[in-house]
Tab-separated table of N, CA, C and O in Angstrom:
chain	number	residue	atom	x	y	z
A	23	UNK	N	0.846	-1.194	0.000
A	23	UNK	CA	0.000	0.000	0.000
A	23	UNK	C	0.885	1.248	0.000
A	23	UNK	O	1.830	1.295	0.787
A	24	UNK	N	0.718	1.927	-0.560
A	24	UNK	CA	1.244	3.574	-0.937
A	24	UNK	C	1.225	3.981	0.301
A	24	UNK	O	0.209	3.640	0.908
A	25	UNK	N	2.415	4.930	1.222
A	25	UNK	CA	2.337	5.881	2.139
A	25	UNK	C	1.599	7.015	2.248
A	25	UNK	O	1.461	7.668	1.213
A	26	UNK	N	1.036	7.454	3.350
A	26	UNK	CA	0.382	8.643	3.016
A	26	UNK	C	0.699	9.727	4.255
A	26	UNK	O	1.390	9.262	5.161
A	27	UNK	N	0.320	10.956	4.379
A	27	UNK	CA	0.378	11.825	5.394
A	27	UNK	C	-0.462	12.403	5.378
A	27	UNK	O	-1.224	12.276	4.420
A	28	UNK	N	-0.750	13.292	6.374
A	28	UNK	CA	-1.545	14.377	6.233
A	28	UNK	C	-1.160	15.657	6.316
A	28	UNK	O	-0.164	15.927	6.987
A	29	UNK	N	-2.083	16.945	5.465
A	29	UNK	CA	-1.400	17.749	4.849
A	29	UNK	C	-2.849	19.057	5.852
A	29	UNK	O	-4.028	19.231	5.542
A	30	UNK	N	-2.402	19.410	6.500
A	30	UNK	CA	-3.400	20.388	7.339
A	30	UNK	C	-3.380	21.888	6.620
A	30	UNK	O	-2.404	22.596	6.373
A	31	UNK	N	-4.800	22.131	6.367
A	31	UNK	CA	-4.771	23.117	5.394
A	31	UNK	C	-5.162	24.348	5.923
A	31	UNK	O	-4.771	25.480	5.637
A	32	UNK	N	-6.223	23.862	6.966
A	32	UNK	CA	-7.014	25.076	8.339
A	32	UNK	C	-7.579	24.754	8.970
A	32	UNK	O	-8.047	23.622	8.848
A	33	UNK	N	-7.896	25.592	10.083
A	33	UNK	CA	-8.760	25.598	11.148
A	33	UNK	C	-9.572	26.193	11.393
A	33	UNK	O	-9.423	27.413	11.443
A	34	UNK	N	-11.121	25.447	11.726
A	34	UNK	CA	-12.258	26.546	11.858
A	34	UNK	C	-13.447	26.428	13.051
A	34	UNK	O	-14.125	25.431	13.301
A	35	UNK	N	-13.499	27.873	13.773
A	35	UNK	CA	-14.586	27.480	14.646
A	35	UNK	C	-15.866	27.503	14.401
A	35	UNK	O	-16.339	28.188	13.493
A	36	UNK	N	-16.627	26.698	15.246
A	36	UNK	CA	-18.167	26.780	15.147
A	36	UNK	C	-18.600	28.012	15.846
A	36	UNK	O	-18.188	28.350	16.956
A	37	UNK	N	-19.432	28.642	15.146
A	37	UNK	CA	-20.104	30.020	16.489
A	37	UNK	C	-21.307	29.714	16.261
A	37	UNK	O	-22.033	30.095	17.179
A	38	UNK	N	-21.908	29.134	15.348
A	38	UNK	CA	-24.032	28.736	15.317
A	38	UNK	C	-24.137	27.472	14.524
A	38	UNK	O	-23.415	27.575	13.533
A	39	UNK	N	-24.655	26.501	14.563
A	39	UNK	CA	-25.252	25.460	14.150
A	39	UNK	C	-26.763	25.640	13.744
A	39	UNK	O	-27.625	25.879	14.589
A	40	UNK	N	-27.039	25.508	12.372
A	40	UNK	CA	-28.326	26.016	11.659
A	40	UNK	C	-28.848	24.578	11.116
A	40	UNK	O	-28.210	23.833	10.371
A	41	UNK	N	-30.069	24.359	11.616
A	41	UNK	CA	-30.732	22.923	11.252
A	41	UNK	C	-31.540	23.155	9.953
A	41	UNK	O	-32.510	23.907	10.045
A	42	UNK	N	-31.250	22.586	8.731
A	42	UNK	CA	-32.064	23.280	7.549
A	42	UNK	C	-32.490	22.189	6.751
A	42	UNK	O	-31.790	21.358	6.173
A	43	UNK	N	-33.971	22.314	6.797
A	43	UNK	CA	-35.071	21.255	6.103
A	43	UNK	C	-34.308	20.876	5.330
A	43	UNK	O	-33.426	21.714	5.144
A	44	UNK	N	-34.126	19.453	4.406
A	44	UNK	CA	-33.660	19.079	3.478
A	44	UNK	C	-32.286	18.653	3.030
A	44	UNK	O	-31.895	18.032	2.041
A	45	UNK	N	-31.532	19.308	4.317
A	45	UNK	CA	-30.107	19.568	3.911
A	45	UNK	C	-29.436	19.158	5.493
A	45	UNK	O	-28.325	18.642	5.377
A	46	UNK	N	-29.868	19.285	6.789
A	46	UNK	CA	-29.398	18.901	7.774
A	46	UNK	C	-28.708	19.830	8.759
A	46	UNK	O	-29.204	20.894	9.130
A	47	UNK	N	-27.795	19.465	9.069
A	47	UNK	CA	-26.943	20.342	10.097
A	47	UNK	C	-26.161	21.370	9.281
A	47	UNK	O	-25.994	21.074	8.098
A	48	UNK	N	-25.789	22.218	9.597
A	48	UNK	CA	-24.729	23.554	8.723
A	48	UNK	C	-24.076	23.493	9.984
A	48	UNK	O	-24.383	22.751	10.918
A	49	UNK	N	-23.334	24.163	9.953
A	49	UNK	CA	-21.999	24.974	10.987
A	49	UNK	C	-21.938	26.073	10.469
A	49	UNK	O	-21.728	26.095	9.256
A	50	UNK	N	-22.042	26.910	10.944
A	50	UNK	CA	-21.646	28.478	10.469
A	50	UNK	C	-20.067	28.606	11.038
A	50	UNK	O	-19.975	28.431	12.253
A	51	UNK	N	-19.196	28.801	10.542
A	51	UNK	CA	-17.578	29.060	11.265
A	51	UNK	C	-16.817	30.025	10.705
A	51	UNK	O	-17.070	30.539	9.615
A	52	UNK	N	-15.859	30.311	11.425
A	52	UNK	CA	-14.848	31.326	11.355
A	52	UNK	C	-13.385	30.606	11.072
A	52	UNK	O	-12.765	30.039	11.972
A	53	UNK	N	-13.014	30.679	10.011
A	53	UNK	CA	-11.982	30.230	10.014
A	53	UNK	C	-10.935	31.107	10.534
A	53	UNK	O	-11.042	32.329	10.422
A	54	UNK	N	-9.498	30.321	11.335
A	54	UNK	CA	-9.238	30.904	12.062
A	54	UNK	C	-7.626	31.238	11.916
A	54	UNK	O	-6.985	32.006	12.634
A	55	UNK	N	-7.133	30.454	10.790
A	55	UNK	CA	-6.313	29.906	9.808
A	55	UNK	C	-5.898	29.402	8.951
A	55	UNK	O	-6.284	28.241	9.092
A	56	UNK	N	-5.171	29.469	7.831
A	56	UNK	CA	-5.252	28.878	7.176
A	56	UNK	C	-6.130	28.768	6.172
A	56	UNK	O	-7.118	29.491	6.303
A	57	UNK	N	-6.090	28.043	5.127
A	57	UNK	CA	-7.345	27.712	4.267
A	57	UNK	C	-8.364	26.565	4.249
A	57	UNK	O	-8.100	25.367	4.359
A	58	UNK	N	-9.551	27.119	4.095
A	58	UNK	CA	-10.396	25.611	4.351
A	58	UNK	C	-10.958	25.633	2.389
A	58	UNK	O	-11.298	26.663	1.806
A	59	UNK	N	-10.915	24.535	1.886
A	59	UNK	CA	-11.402	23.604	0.772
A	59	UNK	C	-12.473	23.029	0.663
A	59	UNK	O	-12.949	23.126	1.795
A	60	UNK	N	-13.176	22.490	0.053
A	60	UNK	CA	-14.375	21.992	-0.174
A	60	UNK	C	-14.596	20.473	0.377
A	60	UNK	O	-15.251	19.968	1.289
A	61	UNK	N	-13.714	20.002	-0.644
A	61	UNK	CA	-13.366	18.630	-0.805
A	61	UNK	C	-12.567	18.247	0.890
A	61	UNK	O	-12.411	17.029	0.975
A	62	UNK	N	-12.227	18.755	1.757
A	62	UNK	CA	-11.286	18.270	2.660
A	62	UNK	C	-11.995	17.213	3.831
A	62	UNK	O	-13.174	16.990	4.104
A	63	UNK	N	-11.075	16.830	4.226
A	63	UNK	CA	-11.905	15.509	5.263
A	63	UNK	C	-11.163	16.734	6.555
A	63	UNK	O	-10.116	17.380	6.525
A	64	UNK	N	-12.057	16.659	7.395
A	64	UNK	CA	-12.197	17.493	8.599
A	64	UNK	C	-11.972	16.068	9.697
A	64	UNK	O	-12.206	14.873	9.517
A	65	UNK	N	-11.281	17.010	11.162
A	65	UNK	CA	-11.489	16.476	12.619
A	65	UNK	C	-12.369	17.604	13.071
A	65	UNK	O	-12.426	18.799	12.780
A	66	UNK	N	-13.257	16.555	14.154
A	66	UNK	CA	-13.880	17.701	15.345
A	66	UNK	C	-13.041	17.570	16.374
A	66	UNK	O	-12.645	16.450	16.698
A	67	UNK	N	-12.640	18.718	17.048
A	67	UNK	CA	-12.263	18.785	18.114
A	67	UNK	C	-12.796	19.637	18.809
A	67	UNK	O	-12.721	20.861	18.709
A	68	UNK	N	-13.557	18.783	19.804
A	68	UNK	CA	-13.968	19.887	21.336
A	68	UNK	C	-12.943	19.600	22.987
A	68	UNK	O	-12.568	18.523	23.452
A	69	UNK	N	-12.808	20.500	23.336
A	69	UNK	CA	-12.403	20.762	24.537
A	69	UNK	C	-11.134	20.269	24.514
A	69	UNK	O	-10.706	19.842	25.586
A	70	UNK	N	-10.243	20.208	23.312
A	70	UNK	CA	-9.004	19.722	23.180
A	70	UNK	C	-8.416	18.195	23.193
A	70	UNK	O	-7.299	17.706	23.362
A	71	UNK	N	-10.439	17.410	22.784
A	71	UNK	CA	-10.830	16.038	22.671
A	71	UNK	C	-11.074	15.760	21.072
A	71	UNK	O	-12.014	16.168	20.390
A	72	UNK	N	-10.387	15.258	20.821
A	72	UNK	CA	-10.607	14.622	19.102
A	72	UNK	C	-12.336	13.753	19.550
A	72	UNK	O	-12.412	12.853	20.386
A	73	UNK	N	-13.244	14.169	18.960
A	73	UNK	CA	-14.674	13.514	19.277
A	73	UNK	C	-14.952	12.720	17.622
A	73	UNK	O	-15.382	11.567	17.652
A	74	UNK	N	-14.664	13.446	16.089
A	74	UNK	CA	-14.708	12.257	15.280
A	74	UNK	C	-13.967	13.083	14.029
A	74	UNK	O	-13.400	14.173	13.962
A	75	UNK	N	-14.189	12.266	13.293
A	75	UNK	CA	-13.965	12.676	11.693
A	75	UNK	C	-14.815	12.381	10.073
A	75	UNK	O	-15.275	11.343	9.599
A	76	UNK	N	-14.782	13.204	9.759
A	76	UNK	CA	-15.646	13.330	8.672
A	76	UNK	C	-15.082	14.110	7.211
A	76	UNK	O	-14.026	14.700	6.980
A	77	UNK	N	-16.310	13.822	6.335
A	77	UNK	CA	-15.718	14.701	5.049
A	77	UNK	C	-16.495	15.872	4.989
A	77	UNK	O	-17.295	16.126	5.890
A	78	UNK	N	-16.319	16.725	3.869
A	78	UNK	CA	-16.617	18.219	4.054
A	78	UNK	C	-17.664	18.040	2.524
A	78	UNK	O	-17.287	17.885	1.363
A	79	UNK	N	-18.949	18.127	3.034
A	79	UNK	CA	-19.972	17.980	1.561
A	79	UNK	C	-20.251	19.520	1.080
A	79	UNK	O	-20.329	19.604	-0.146
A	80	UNK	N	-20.398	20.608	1.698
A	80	UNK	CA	-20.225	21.578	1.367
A	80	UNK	C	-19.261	22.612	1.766
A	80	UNK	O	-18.338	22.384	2.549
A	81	UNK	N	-19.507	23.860	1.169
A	81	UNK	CA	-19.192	24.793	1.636
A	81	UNK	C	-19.505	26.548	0.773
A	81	UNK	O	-19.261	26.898	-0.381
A	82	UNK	N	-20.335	27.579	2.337
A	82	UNK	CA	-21.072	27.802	1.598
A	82	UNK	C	-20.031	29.343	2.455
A	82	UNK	O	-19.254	29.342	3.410
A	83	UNK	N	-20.645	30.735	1.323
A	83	UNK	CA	-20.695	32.152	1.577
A	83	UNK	C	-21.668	32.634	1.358
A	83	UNK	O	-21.936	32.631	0.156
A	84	UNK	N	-22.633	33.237	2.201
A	84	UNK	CA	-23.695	33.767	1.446
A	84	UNK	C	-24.382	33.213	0.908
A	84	UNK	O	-25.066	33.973	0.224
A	85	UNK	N	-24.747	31.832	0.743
A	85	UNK	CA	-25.881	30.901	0.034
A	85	UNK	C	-24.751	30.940	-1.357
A	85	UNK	O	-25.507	30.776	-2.314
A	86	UNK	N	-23.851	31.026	-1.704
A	86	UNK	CA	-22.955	31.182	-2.951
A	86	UNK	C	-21.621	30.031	-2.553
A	86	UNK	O	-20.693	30.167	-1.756
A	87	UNK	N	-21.932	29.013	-3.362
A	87	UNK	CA	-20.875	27.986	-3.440
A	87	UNK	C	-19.545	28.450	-3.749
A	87	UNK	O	-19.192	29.019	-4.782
A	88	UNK	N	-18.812	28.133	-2.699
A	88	UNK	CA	-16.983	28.474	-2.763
A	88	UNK	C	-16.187	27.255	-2.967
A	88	UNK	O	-16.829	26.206	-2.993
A	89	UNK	N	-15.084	27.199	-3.097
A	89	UNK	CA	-13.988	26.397	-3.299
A	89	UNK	C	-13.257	26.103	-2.591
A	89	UNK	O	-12.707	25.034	-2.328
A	90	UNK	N	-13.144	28.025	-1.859
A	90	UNK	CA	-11.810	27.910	-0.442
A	90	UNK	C	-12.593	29.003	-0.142
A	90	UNK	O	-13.435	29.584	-0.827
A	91	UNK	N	-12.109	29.246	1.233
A	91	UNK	CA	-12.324	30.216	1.968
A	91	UNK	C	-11.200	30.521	3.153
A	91	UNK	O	-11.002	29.830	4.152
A	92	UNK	N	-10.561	31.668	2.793
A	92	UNK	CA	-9.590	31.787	4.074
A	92	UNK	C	-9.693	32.536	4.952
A	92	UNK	O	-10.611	33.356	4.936
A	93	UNK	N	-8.702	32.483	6.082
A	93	UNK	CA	-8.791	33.066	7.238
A	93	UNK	C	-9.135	34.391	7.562
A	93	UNK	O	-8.619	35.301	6.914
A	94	UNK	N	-9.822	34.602	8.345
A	94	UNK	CA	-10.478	35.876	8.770
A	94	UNK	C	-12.087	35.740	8.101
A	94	UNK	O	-12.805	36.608	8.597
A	95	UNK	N	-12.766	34.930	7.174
A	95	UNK	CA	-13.515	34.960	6.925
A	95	UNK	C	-14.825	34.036	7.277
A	95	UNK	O	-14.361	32.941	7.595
A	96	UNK	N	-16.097	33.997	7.352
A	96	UNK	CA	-16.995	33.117	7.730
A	96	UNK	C	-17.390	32.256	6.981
A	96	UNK	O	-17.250	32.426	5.769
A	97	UNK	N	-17.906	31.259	7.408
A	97	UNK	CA	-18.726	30.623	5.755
A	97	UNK	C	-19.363	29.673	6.524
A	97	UNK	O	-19.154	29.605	7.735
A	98	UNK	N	-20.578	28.485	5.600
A	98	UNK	CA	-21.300	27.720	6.190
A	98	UNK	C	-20.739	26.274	6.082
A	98	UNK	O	-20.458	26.014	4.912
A	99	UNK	N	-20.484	25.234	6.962
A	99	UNK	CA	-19.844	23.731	6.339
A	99	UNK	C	-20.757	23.197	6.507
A	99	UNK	O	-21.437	23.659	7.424
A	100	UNK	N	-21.165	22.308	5.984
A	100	UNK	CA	-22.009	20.957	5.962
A	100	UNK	C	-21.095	19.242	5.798
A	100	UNK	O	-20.356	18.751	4.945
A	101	UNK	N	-21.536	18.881	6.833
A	101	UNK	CA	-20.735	17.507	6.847
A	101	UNK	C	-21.375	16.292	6.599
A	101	UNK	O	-22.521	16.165	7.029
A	102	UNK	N	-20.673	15.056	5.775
A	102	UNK	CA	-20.983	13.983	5.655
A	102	UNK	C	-21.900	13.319	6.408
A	102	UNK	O	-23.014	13.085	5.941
A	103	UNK	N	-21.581	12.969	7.550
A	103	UNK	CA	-22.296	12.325	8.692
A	103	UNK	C	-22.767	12.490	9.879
A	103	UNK	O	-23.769	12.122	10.493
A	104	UNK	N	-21.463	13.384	10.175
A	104	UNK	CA	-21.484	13.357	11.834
A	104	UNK	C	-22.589	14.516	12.026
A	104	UNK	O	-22.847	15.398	11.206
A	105	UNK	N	-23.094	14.352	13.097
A	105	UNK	CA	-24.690	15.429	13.640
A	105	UNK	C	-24.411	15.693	14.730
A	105	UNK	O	-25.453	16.146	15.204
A	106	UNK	N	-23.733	15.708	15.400
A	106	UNK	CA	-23.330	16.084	16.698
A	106	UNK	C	-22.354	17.523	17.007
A	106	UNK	O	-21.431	17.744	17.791
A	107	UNK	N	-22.821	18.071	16.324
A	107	UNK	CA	-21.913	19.296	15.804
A	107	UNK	C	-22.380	20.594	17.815
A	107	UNK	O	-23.206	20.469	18.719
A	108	UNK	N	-21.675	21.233	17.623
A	108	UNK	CA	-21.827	22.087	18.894
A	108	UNK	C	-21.208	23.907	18.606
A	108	UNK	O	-20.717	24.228	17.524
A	109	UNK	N	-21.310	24.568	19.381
A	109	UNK	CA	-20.689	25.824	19.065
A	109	UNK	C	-19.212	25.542	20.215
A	109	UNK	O	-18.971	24.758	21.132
A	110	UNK	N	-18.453	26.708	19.512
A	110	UNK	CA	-17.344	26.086	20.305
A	110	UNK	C	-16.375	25.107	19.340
A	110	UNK	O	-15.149	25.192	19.403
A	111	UNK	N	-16.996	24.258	18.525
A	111	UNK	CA	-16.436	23.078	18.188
A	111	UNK	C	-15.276	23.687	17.356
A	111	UNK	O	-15.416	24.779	16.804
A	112	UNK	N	-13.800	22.762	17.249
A	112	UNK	CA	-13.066	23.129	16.122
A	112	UNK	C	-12.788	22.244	14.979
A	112	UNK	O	-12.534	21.086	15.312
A	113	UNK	N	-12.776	22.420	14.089
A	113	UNK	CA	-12.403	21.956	12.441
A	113	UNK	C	-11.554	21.970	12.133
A	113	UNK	O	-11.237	23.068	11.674
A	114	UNK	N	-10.477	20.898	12.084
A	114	UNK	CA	-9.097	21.004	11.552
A	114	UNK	C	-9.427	20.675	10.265
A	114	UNK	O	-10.121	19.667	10.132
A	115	UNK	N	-9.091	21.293	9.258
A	115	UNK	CA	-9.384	20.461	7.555
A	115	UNK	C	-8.184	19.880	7.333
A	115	UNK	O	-7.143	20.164	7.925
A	116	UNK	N	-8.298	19.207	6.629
A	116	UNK	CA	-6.797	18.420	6.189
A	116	UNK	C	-7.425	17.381	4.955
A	116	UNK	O	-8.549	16.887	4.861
A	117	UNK	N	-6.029	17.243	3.907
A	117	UNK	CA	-6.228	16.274	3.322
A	117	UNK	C	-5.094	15.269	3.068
A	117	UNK	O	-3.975	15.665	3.393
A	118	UNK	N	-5.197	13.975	2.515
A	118	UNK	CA	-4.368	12.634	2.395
A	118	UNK	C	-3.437	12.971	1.480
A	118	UNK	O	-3.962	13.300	0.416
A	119	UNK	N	-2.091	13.024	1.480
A	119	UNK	CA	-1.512	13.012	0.246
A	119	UNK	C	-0.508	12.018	0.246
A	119	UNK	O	-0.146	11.553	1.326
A	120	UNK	N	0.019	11.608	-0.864
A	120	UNK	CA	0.515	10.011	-0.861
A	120	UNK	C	2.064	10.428	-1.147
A	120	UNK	O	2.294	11.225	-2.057
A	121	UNK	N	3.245	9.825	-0.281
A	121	UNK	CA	4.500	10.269	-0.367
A	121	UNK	C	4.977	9.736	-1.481
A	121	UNK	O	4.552	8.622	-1.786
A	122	UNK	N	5.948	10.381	-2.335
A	122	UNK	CA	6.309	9.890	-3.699
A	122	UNK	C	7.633	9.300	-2.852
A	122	UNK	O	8.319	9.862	-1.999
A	123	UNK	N	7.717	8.066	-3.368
A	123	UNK	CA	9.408	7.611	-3.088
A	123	UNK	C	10.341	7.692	-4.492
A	123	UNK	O	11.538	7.404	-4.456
């Protein structure tokens, strides 16, 4: 099997969790560094407790689909699975990249 690492791209907090017919949990966050991506597989971390991991199905500005969004700015995430989302919570994004030998 191919090596891999992980490649940490940003970090983002939760400040409101928005429950929306059709679509589920949002996170409203602040990113706090760094750049966050669309495509990235995220950790939750609360209280300096890794609680799970997931992938990143959206990501929103303004109801207007983005790509990236960087630091200093807000935006909405929507996640794969996990529903247990909280304010407070943090978002490390990161993605897999495979070491060339």
């Amino acid at each position: 099997a191919p090596k891999t690492r992980e490649v940490l791209h940003g970090r983002a907090e939760v400040r409101q969790v928005y429950r929306i017919t059709g679509v589920g949990l949002v996170a409203g966050c602040y990113i706090l560094d760094g750049k966050v991506y669309r495509n990235d597989l995220l950790r939750i971390v609360r209280d300096g407790i890794i609680i799970g991991d997931d992938k990143m199905i959206s990501l929103k500005r303004f109801k207007d689909d983005q790509k990236e969004v960087a630091a200093g700015y807000e935006c909405g995430i929507g996640l794969e699975r996990f529903n247990d989302i909280k304010e407070g919570d943090i978002f490390e994004c990161f993605v897999m990249e495979e070491i060339k030998q």
